[in-house]
PDB file of C-alpha atoms in Angstrom:
ATOM      1  CA  MET X1096      21.739 -54.621 -44.027  1.00 47.00           C
ATOM      2  CA  LYS X1097      18.851 -52.356 -42.998  1.00 44.00           C
ATOM      3  CA  LYS X1098      18.131 -54.549 -39.946  1.00 46.00           C
ATOM      4  CA  ILE X1099      21.762 -54.387 -38.904  1.00 47.00           C
ATOM      5  CA  PHE X1100      21.561 -50.559 -39.031  1.00 44.00           C
ATOM      6  CA  ILE X1101      18.144 -50.245 -37.311  1.00 48.00           C
ATOM      7  CA  TYR X1102      18.881 -52.441 -34.249  1.00 45.00           C
ATOM      8  CA  PRO X1103      21.926 -50.472 -33.024  1.00 44.00           C
ATOM      9  CA  THR X1104      20.043 -47.212 -33.651  1.00 45.00           C
ATOM     10  CA  LEU X1105      17.072 -48.340 -31.530  1.00 42.00           C
ATOM     11  CA  PHE X1106      19.448 -49.509 -28.801  1.00 42.00           C
ATOM     12  CA  LEU X1107      21.210 -46.127 -28.696  1.00 40.00           C
ATOM     13  CA  LEU X1108      17.854 -44.279 -28.631  1.00 42.00           C
ATOM     14  CA  VAL X1109      16.539 -46.344 -25.692  1.00 43.00           C
ATOM     15  CA  PHE X1110      19.847 -45.951 -23.828  1.00 42.00           C
ATOM     16  CA  SER X1111      19.775 -42.175 -24.374  1.00 46.00           C
ATOM     17  CA  VAL X1112      16.202 -41.847 -23.036  1.00 43.00           C
ATOM     18  CA  ASN X1113      17.028 -43.929 -19.957  1.00 49.00           C
ATOM     19  CA  ALA X1114      20.156 -41.870 -19.309  1.00 46.00           C
ATOM     20  CA  GLN X1115      18.150 -38.634 -19.521  1.00 50.00           C
ATOM     21  CA  ASP X1116      15.558 -40.009 -17.079  1.00 53.00           C
ATOM     22  CA  ASP X1117      18.309 -41.003 -14.644  1.00 55.00           C
ATOM     23  CA  LEU X1118      19.907 -37.536 -14.906  1.00 50.00           C
ATOM     24  CA  LEU X1119      16.574 -35.754 -14.299  1.00 52.00           C
ATOM     25  CA  ALA X1120      15.859 -37.987 -11.312  1.00 56.00           C
ATOM     26  CA  GLU X1121      19.304 -37.223  -9.899  1.00 54.00           C
ATOM     27  CA  LEU X1122      18.824 -33.470 -10.381  1.00 47.00           C
ATOM     28  CA  ASN X1123      15.390 -33.595  -8.741  1.00 54.00           C
ATOM     29  CA  GLU X1124      16.842 -35.525  -5.817  1.00 55.00           C
ATOM     30  CA  GLU X1125      19.645 -32.963  -5.372  1.00 48.00           C
ATOM     31  CA  THR X1126      17.168 -30.073  -5.543  1.00 48.00           C
ATOM     32  CA  GLY X1127      14.963 -31.758  -2.974  1.00 52.00           C
ATOM     33  CA  ASN X1128      17.907 -32.044  -0.579  1.00 57.00           C
ATOM     34  CA  GLN X1129      18.714 -28.316  -0.796  1.00 65.00           C
ATOM     35  CA  ASP X1130      17.215 -25.686   1.494  1.00 71.00           C
ATOM     36  CA  GLN X1131      14.762 -23.389  -0.271  1.00 84.00           C
ATOM     37  CA  TYR X1132      15.015 -20.118   1.659  1.00 83.00           C
ATOM     38  CA  GLU X1133      11.938 -17.980   2.284  1.00 85.00           C
ATOM     39  CA  LEU X1134      11.861 -14.279   1.451  1.00 87.00           C
ATOM     40  CA  PRO X1135      12.620 -11.999   4.446  1.00 89.00           C
ATOM     41  CA  ALA X1136       9.802 -11.782   6.981  1.00 92.00           C
ATOM     42  CA  PHE X1137      10.179  -7.977   7.180  1.00 94.00           C
ATOM     43  CA  LYS X1138      11.301  -5.304   4.718  1.00 90.00           C
ATOM     44  CA  ALA X1139      12.915  -2.910   7.225  1.00 92.00           C
ATOM     45  CA  MET X1140      15.394  -3.295  10.083  1.00 94.00           C
ATOM     46  CA  GLN X1141      12.617  -2.469  12.553  1.00 96.00           C
ATOM     47  CA  ILE X1142       8.966  -3.476  12.611  1.00 97.00           C
ATOM     48  CA  GLY X1143       8.194  -0.048  14.049  1.00 96.00           C
ATOM     49  CA  ASN X1144      10.300   0.423  17.134  1.00 97.00           C
ATOM     50  CA  LEU X1145      11.018  -3.266  17.745  1.00 98.00           C
ATOM     51  CA  GLN X1146      14.003  -4.708  15.900  1.00 98.00           C
ATOM     52  CA  SER X1147      13.144  -7.166  13.121  1.00 98.00           C
ATOM     53  CA  THR X1148      15.093 -10.163  11.822  1.00 98.00           C
ATOM     54  CA  LYS X1149      16.012  -8.238   8.660  1.00 96.00           C
ATOM     55  CA  ILE X1150      19.777  -8.038   8.015  1.00 95.00           C
ATOM     56  CA  GLY X1151      21.337  -6.281   5.050  1.00 92.00           C
ATOM     57  CA  ASP X1152      23.300  -8.247   2.483  1.00 93.00           C
ATOM     58  CA  LYS X1153      27.093  -8.216   2.605  1.00 94.00           C
ATOM     59  CA  GLY X1154      28.383  -4.793   1.547  1.00 94.00           C
ATOM     60  CA  ASP X1155      25.042  -3.001   2.053  1.00 94.00           C
ATOM     61  CA  LEU X1156      25.089   0.359   3.823  1.00 96.00           C
ATOM     62  CA  TYR X1157      21.793   1.509   5.351  1.00 95.00           C
ATOM     63  CA  LEU X1158      20.889   5.009   6.476  1.00 96.00           C
ATOM     64  CA  ASN X1159      17.979   5.225   8.919  1.00 96.00           C
ATOM     65  CA  VAL X1160      16.537   8.593   9.952  1.00 96.00           C
ATOM     66  CA  ALA X1161      13.917   8.351  12.710  1.00 96.00           C
ATOM     67  CA  HIS X1162      11.695  11.142  14.055  1.00 93.00           C
ATOM     68  CA  ARG X1163       9.433  10.960  17.102  1.00 94.00           C
ATOM     69  CA  PHE X1164       7.317  14.062  17.696  1.00 91.00           C
ATOM     70  CA  GLY X1165       5.568  15.263  20.854  1.00 85.00           C
ATOM     71  CA  SER X1166       2.257  13.995  22.181  1.00 86.00           C
ATOM     72  CA  LEU X1167      -0.909  14.555  20.187  1.00 82.00           C
ATOM     73  CA  LYS X1168      -2.535  15.411  23.541  1.00 79.00           C
ATOM     74  CA  ASP X1169      -0.655  18.723  23.570  1.00 76.00           C
ATOM     75  CA  GLY X1170      -3.180  20.022  21.062  1.00 71.00           C
ATOM     76  CA  ILE X1171      -2.919  23.063  18.838  1.00 74.00           C
ATOM     77  CA  ASP X1172      -0.666  24.977  21.266  1.00 71.00           C
ATOM     78  CA  ASN X1173       2.140  22.561  20.437  1.00 70.00           C
ATOM     79  CA  PHE X1174       0.720  21.836  16.971  1.00 68.00           C
ATOM     80  CA  PHE X1175      -0.220  18.325  18.079  1.00 64.00           C
ATOM     81  CA  GLY X1176       3.373  17.497  18.976  1.00 66.00           C
ATOM     82  CA  LEU X1177       4.992  18.640  15.742  1.00 73.00           C
ATOM     83  CA  ASP X1178       6.759  21.507  17.531  1.00 68.00           C
ATOM     84  CA  GLU X1179       8.826  18.916  19.384  1.00 79.00           C
ATOM     85  CA  ALA X1180      10.899  16.149  17.859  1.00 85.00           C
ATOM     86  CA  ASN X1181      13.461  13.582  18.861  1.00 91.00           C
ATOM     87  CA  THR X1182      15.663  12.555  15.959  1.00 94.00           C
ATOM     88  CA  LYS X1183      17.888   9.524  15.508  1.00 96.00           C
ATOM     89  CA  ILE X1184      20.374   9.091  12.671  1.00 97.00           C
ATOM     90  CA  GLN X1185      21.808   5.616  12.219  1.00 98.00           C
ATOM     91  CA  LEU X1186      24.237   3.958   9.829  1.00 97.00           C
ATOM     92  CA  THR X1187      24.385   0.166   9.581  1.00 97.00           C
ATOM     93  CA  TYR X1188      26.788  -1.891   7.486  1.00 97.00           C
ATOM     94  CA  SER X1189      27.143  -5.609   6.782  1.00 96.00           C
ATOM     95  CA  PHE X1190      30.795  -6.613   6.614  1.00 92.00           C
ATOM     96  CA  PHE X1191      29.894 -10.296   6.273  1.00 93.00           C
ATOM     97  CA  ASP X1192      26.860 -12.324   5.240  1.00 93.00           C
ATOM     98  CA  GLY X1193      24.450 -12.415   8.160  1.00 94.00           C
ATOM     99  CA  VAL X1194      26.457 -10.000  10.333  1.00 97.00           C
ATOM    100  CA  GLN X1195      25.567  -6.317  10.674  1.00 97.00           C
ATOM    101  CA  PHE X1196      26.922  -3.460  12.796  1.00 98.00           C
ATOM    102  CA  GLY X1197      25.384  -0.058  13.500  1.00 98.00           C
ATOM    103  CA  LEU X1198      26.252   3.349  14.916  1.00 98.00           C
ATOM    104  CA  SER X1199      23.649   5.973  15.822  1.00 98.00           C
ATOM    105  CA  ARG X1200      22.904   9.158  17.716  1.00 97.00           C
ATOM    106  CA  ASP X1201      19.453   9.838  19.194  1.00 96.00           C
ATOM    107  CA  SER X1202      18.493  13.267  20.548  1.00 94.00           C
ATOM    108  CA  PHE X1203      16.396  11.480  23.205  1.00 92.00           C
ATOM    109  CA  GLU X1204      18.712  11.736  26.234  1.00 91.00           C
ATOM    110  CA  LYS X1205      21.463  12.605  23.721  1.00 94.00           C
ATOM    111  CA  THR X1206      22.192   8.908  23.308  1.00 96.00           C
ATOM    112  CA  TYR X1207      24.966   7.310  21.244  1.00 97.00           C
ATOM    113  CA  SER X1208      24.482   3.642  20.367  1.00 98.00           C
ATOM    114  CA  LEU X1209      26.530   0.745  19.051  1.00 98.00           C
ATOM    115  CA  THR X1210      24.498  -2.184  17.721  1.00 98.00           C
ATOM    116  CA  SER X1211      25.040  -5.573  16.130  1.00 98.00           C
ATOM    117  CA  LYS X1212      22.885  -8.239  14.509  1.00 98.00           C
ATOM    118  CA  VAL X1213      23.959 -11.805  13.788  1.00 98.00           C
ATOM    119  CA  ARG X1214      21.862 -14.306  11.857  1.00 97.00           C
ATOM    120  CA  ILE X1215      21.789 -17.690  13.551  1.00 97.00           C
ATOM    121  CA  LYS X1216      19.256 -19.494  11.368  1.00 96.00           C
ATOM    122  CA  ARG X1217      17.184 -18.623   8.329  1.00 95.00           C
ATOM    123  CA  GLN X1218      13.653 -19.799   7.550  1.00 96.00           C
ATOM    124  CA  SER X1219      13.669 -22.398   4.814  1.00 93.00           C
ATOM    125  CA  SER X1220      11.887 -25.467   3.553  1.00 90.00           C
ATOM    126  CA  LYS X1221      13.688 -27.397   6.307  1.00 92.00           C
ATOM    127  CA  PHE X1222      13.575 -24.874   9.178  1.00 94.00           C
ATOM    128  CA  PRO X1223      10.403 -23.061  10.295  1.00 96.00           C
ATOM    129  CA  VAL X1224      11.712 -19.698  11.583  1.00 97.00           C
ATOM    130  CA  ASN X1225      14.359 -16.998  11.322  1.00 97.00           C
ATOM    131  CA  ILE X1226      16.579 -16.599  14.393  1.00 98.00           C
ATOM    132  CA  VAL X1227      18.723 -13.489  14.878  1.00 98.00           C
ATOM    133  CA  ALA X1228      20.757 -12.321  17.889  1.00 98.00           C
ATOM    134  CA  TYR X1229      20.737  -8.575  18.523  1.00 98.00           C
ATOM    135  CA  GLY X1230      22.751  -6.468  20.944  1.00 98.00           C
ATOM    136  CA  ALA X1231      22.992  -2.748  21.712  1.00 98.00           C
ATOM    137  CA  ILE X1232      25.116  -0.516  23.917  1.00 98.00           C
ATOM    138  CA  ASP X1233      23.497   2.870  24.634  1.00 98.00           C
ATOM    139  CA  ILE X1234      25.452   5.775  26.136  1.00 97.00           C
ATOM    140  CA  ASN X1235      23.361   8.520  27.757  1.00 95.00           C
ATOM    141  CA  THR X1236      25.313  11.791  27.502  1.00 93.00           C
ATOM    142  CA  ILE X1237      22.652  14.111  28.933  1.00 90.00           C
ATOM    143  CA  LEU X1238      23.350  12.981  32.506  1.00 86.00           C
ATOM    144  CA  LYS X1239      25.173  15.533  34.655  1.00 82.00           C
ATOM    145  CA  SER X1240      27.622  14.174  37.217  1.00 74.00           C
ATOM    146  CA  ALA X1241      26.773  17.050  39.590  1.00 64.00           C
ATOM    147  CA  ASN X1242      23.244  15.672  39.956  1.00 74.00           C
ATOM    148  CA  PHE X1243      24.349  12.272  41.265  1.00 77.00           C
ATOM    149  CA  ALA X1244      26.549  11.229  44.166  1.00 76.00           C
ATOM    150  CA  ASP X1245      29.496   8.998  43.251  1.00 82.00           C
ATOM    151  CA  PHE X1246      28.694   9.347  39.549  1.00 86.00           C
ATOM    152  CA  LYS X1247      30.910   7.268  37.247  1.00 89.00           C
ATOM    153  CA  PHE X1248      31.224   7.227  33.471  1.00 89.00           C
ATOM    154  CA  GLY X1249      29.909   3.663  33.445  1.00 91.00           C
ATOM    155  CA  ASP X1250      26.612   4.943  34.862  1.00 91.00           C
ATOM    156  CA  ARG X1251      25.833   6.362  31.434  1.00 94.00           C
ATOM    157  CA  PHE X1252      25.616   2.886  29.884  1.00 96.00           C
ATOM    158  CA  SER X1253      22.587   0.723  29.189  1.00 96.00           C
ATOM    159  CA  TYR X1254      22.679  -2.647  27.452  1.00 98.00           C
ATOM    160  CA  VAL X1255      20.144  -4.600  25.410  1.00 98.00           C
ATOM    161  CA  ALA X1256      20.242  -8.256  24.344  1.00 98.00           C
ATOM    162  CA  GLN X1257      17.505  -9.804  22.218  1.00 99.00           C
ATOM    163  CA  ALA X1258      16.713 -13.125  20.583  1.00 98.00           C
ATOM    164  CA  LEU X1259      14.616 -12.250  17.525  1.00 99.00           C
ATOM    165  CA  VAL X1260      12.516 -15.136  16.209  1.00 98.00           C
ATOM    166  CA  SER X1261      10.250 -14.552  13.203  1.00 98.00           C
ATOM    167  CA  ARG X1262       8.247 -16.551  10.715  1.00 97.00           C
ATOM    168  CA  ARG X1263       6.867 -15.595   7.333  1.00 96.00           C
ATOM    169  CA  ILE X1264       3.517 -17.346   7.634  1.00 96.00           C
ATOM    170  CA  ASP X1265       2.539 -16.654   4.034  1.00 94.00           C
ATOM    171  CA  LYS X1266       3.126 -13.950   1.427  1.00 93.00           C
ATOM    172  CA  ASN X1267       1.009 -11.460   3.399  1.00 95.00           C
ATOM    173  CA  LEU X1268       1.626 -12.240   7.081  1.00 97.00           C
ATOM    174  CA  SER X1269       4.798 -12.278   9.194  1.00 98.00           C
ATOM    175  CA  LEU X1270       5.083 -12.585  12.987  1.00 98.00           C
ATOM    176  CA  GLU X1271       7.919 -12.128  15.486  1.00 99.00           C
ATOM    177  CA  ILE X1272       8.653 -12.794  19.144  1.00 98.00           C
ATOM    178  CA  ALA X1273      11.607 -11.134  20.888  1.00 98.00           C
ATOM    179  CA  PRO X1274      12.669 -12.193  24.406  1.00 98.00           C
ATOM    180  CA  THR X1275      14.683  -9.215  25.680  1.00 98.00           C
ATOM    181  CA  TYR X1276      17.064  -8.333  28.507  1.00 98.00           C
ATOM    182  CA  VAL X1277      17.760  -4.682  29.387  1.00 97.00           C
ATOM    183  CA  ARG X1278      20.403  -3.526  31.859  1.00 96.00           C
ATOM    184  CA  GLN X1279      20.386   0.084  33.094  1.00 93.00           C
ATOM    185  CA  ASN X1280      23.395   1.069  35.181  1.00 92.00           C
ATOM    186  CA  LEU X1281      21.720   4.226  36.515  1.00 87.00           C
ATOM    187  CA  GLN X1282      18.020   4.804  37.120  1.00 83.00           C
ATOM    188  CA  ASP X1283      15.765   7.629  38.238  1.00 79.00           C
ATOM    189  CA  ILE X1284      13.880   5.864  41.026  1.00 78.00           C
ATOM    190  CA  SER X1285      11.173   8.533  41.011  1.00 74.00           C
ATOM    191  CA  VAL X1286      10.290   7.255  37.515  1.00 80.00           C
ATOM    192  CA  THR X1287      11.091   3.535  37.765  1.00 80.00           C
ATOM    193  CA  GLY X1288       9.446   3.126  41.186  1.00 75.00           C
ATOM    194  CA  GLY X1289      12.349   1.021  42.464  1.00 79.00           C
ATOM    195  CA  ARG X1290      15.734  -0.426  41.623  1.00 83.00           C
ATOM    196  CA  THR X1291      14.983  -2.460  38.528  1.00 85.00           C
ATOM    197  CA  HIS X1292      18.398  -2.291  36.894  1.00 89.00           C
ATOM    198  CA  ASN X1293      17.864  -5.681  35.233  1.00 93.00           C
ATOM    199  CA  GLN X1294      14.654  -5.938  33.252  1.00 95.00           C
ATOM    200  CA  PHE X1295      13.150  -8.782  31.274  1.00 97.00           C
ATOM    201  CA  ILE X1296      10.826  -7.826  28.447  1.00 98.00           C
ATOM    202  CA  MET X1297       8.855  -9.819  25.883  1.00 98.00           C
ATOM    203  CA  GLY X1298       8.593  -8.174  22.484  1.00 98.00           C
ATOM    204  CA  LEU X1299       5.868  -9.103  20.008  1.00 98.00           C
ATOM    205  CA  GLY X1300       5.412  -7.859  16.466  1.00 98.00           C
ATOM    206  CA  GLY X1301       3.766  -8.517  13.145  1.00 98.00           C
ATOM    207  CA  ARG X1302       3.330  -7.330   9.588  1.00 97.00           C
ATOM    208  CA  VAL X1303       0.286  -7.675   7.324  1.00 98.00           C
ATOM    209  CA  LYS X1304       0.830  -6.871   3.654  1.00 96.00           C
ATOM    210  CA  VAL X1305      -2.140  -4.995   2.171  1.00 95.00           C
ATOM    211  CA  SER X1306      -0.740  -4.250  -1.294  1.00 93.00           C
ATOM    212  CA  LYS X1307       2.382  -4.870  -3.360  1.00 90.00           C
ATOM    213  CA  ARG X1308       4.299  -2.026  -1.683  1.00 92.00           C
ATOM    214  CA  MET X1309       2.403  -1.370   1.549  1.00 96.00           C
ATOM    215  CA  SER X1310       1.936  -3.164   4.863  1.00 97.00           C
ATOM    216  CA  ILE X1311       0.442  -2.503   8.303  1.00 98.00           C
ATOM    217  CA  ASN X1312       2.792  -3.197  11.219  1.00 98.00           C
ATOM    218  CA  LEU X1313       2.311  -3.522  14.969  1.00 98.00           C
ATOM    219  CA  ASP X1314       4.773  -4.125  17.795  1.00 98.00           C
ATOM    220  CA  TYR X1315       4.447  -4.288  21.572  1.00 98.00           C
ATOM    221  CA  ALA X1316       6.923  -4.839  24.415  1.00 98.00           C
ATOM    222  CA  LEU X1317       5.636  -6.289  27.699  1.00 98.00           C
ATOM    223  CA  ASN X1318       7.884  -5.377  30.651  1.00 96.00           C
ATOM    224  CA  LEU X1319       7.919  -8.308  33.071  1.00 96.00           C
ATOM    225  CA  SER X1320      10.101  -6.522  35.647  1.00 92.00           C
ATOM    226  CA  ARG X1321       8.326  -3.206  36.162  1.00 91.00           C
ATOM    227  CA  ALA X1322       8.154  -2.091  39.788  1.00 88.00           C
ATOM    228  CA  THR X1323       4.841  -1.260  41.429  1.00 87.00           C
ATOM    229  CA  GLY X1324       4.289   2.476  41.197  1.00 86.00           C
ATOM    230  CA  ALA X1325       6.537   2.951  38.168  1.00 90.00           C
ATOM    231  CA  LYS X1326       5.669   5.865  35.904  1.00 92.00           C
ATOM    232  CA  THR X1327       6.617   3.963  32.765  1.00 94.00           C
ATOM    233  CA  PHE X1328       4.416   2.054  30.324  1.00 96.00           C
ATOM    234  CA  ASP X1329       4.776  -0.727  27.780  1.00 97.00           C
ATOM    235  CA  PRO X1330       5.626   0.731  24.351  1.00 98.00           C
ATOM    236  CA  ILE X1331       3.103   0.131  21.576  1.00 98.00           C
ATOM    237  CA  THR X1332       3.725   1.073  17.956  1.00 98.00           C
ATOM    238  CA  LEU X1333       1.229   0.973  15.083  1.00 98.00           C
ATOM    239  CA  GLY X1334       2.555   1.847  11.661  1.00 97.00           C
ATOM    240  CA  VAL X1335       2.439   1.610   7.898  1.00 97.00           C
ATOM    241  CA  ASP X1336       5.359   0.589   5.660  1.00 96.00           C
ATOM    242  CA  ILE X1337       5.567   2.105   2.177  1.00 95.00           C
ATOM    243  CA  GLU X1338       8.215   0.698  -0.185  1.00 90.00           C
ATOM    244  CA  THR X1339       9.555   2.919  -2.980  1.00 86.00           C
ATOM    245  CA  GLY X1340      12.535   1.356  -4.710  1.00 77.00           C
ATOM    246  CA  GLY X1341      15.580   1.721  -2.469  1.00 76.00           C
ATOM    247  CA  HIS X1342      13.578   3.461   0.277  1.00 86.00           C
ATOM    248  CA  VAL X1343      11.209   2.223   2.960  1.00 91.00           C
ATOM    249  CA  PHE X1344       9.024   4.856   4.643  1.00 94.00           C
ATOM    250  CA  GLN X1345       7.533   3.871   7.987  1.00 96.00           C
ATOM    251  CA  LEU X1346       4.750   6.098   9.350  1.00 96.00           C
ATOM    252  CA  LEU X1347       4.159   5.439  13.052  1.00 96.00           C
ATOM    253  CA  PHE X1348       1.891   6.176  15.987  1.00 96.00           C
ATOM    254  CA  THR X1349       3.517   5.283  19.308  1.00 97.00           C
ATOM    255  CA  ASN X1350       3.656   6.184  22.981  1.00 96.00           C
ATOM    256  CA  ALA X1351       7.482   5.997  22.943  1.00 95.00           C
ATOM    257  CA  ARG X1352       9.512   9.165  22.506  1.00 92.00           C
ATOM    258  CA  GLY X1353      12.931   7.543  22.209  1.00 92.00           C
ATOM    259  CA  SER X1354      14.208   5.538  19.259  1.00 93.00           C
ATOM    260  CA  ASN X1355      17.234   3.909  20.915  1.00 95.00           C
ATOM    261  CA  ASP X1356      16.500   0.414  22.200  1.00 97.00           C
ATOM    262  CA  SER X1357      16.956   0.812  25.952  1.00 95.00           C
ATOM    263  CA  GLY X1358      15.140   4.156  25.878  1.00 93.00           C
ATOM    264  CA  TYR X1359      11.916   3.028  24.251  1.00 95.00           C
ATOM    265  CA  LEU X1360      11.884  -0.414  25.889  1.00 96.00           C
ATOM    266  CA  SER X1361      12.351   0.695  29.504  1.00 94.00           C
ATOM    267  CA  ARG X1362      11.733   4.459  29.690  1.00 93.00           C
ATOM    268  CA  THR X1363       8.469   5.059  27.845  1.00 94.00           C
ATOM    269  CA  THR X1364       6.394   7.462  29.968  1.00 92.00           C
ATOM    270  CA  GLY X1365       3.367   7.898  27.679  1.00 93.00           C
ATOM    271  CA  ASP X1366       0.182   5.909  28.289  1.00 95.00           C
ATOM    272  CA  PHE X1367      -1.012   4.737  24.868  1.00 95.00           C
ATOM    273  CA  PHE X1368      -4.545   3.980  26.074  1.00 94.00           C
ATOM    274  CA  ALA X1369      -4.867   7.410  27.692  1.00 92.00           C
ATOM    275  CA  GLY X1370      -4.193   9.018  24.327  1.00 91.00           C
ATOM    276  CA  ASP X1371      -0.578   9.981  25.064  1.00 93.00           C
ATOM    277  CA  ILE X1372       0.464   9.065  21.538  1.00 94.00           C
ATOM    278  CA  SER X1373       3.067  10.611  19.258  1.00 94.00           C
ATOM    279  CA  PHE X1374       3.354  10.612  15.497  1.00 94.00           C
ATOM    280  CA  GLY X1375       6.691   9.572  14.051  1.00 94.00           C
ATOM    281  CA  PHE X1376       8.387   8.094  11.044  1.00 94.00           C
ATOM    282  CA  ASN X1377      11.437   6.139   9.930  1.00 96.00           C
ATOM    283  CA  VAL X1378      13.068   6.662   6.543  1.00 95.00           C
ATOM    284  CA  VAL X1379      15.337   3.803   5.491  1.00 93.00           C
ATOM    285  CA  ARG X1380      17.691   4.079   2.503  1.00 92.00           C
ATOM    286  CA  VAL X1381      20.062   1.398   1.242  1.00 91.00           C
ATOM    287  CA  PHE X1382      23.248   2.214  -0.681  1.00 87.00           C
TER     288      PHE X1382
END
């Protein structure tokens, strides 16, 4: 009688163990087939001036306040640039996952901007990079029609299109490349050195994390279409990110005075290597 009881019990025990092994193997196989997404390559919407691949989650509202002061070369008479400031206030909102829209006003050239970001691909265990499409429409309202012959409202517009490609190399290092197209409907030829309404620019940026809540950032935009004799320079931005809960503080040194995309990318008149550098900061708050 005992043997009759023991044999079925052993059979059920062996069957149960085999079933558990099969279930674990199936779960491991399913997990292996799923994408394991990397953490975002950047913590803020911009590396410094250059747009990053960061997009807010659905329903997130971001407030970005950006200040760019005058040149440090102005010395004590202008309190090293602090007596002058260009300010941009921007609101961005994500109505859908991976889609973000923004509205801003920059005191540089009194510019209003409409922006959008769309995530195309996200870095994962099966895909090596983040890919984001970015577009901006900038409206320059400081222009006076009396100063230009045949001036039209459309002359106030500039357009920016970027393909943002980034990779989180490891937990401390992230890099980005940003092929960029800028269209300016109206130009000051005395500054641009020629009619370069359509400009192609290569943006480069990176972030090195130095502590749990701090990183050093650098971005650079190489203008491939600048005319000979132009009085503009490639924008360079060196900064530090400081994370404090729902805020990100970005402290910057840059030769760009504008914060709107077309302004800093194509109309930077400060020579970084000649010391024409301004202090600035971005304050980013998520709601």
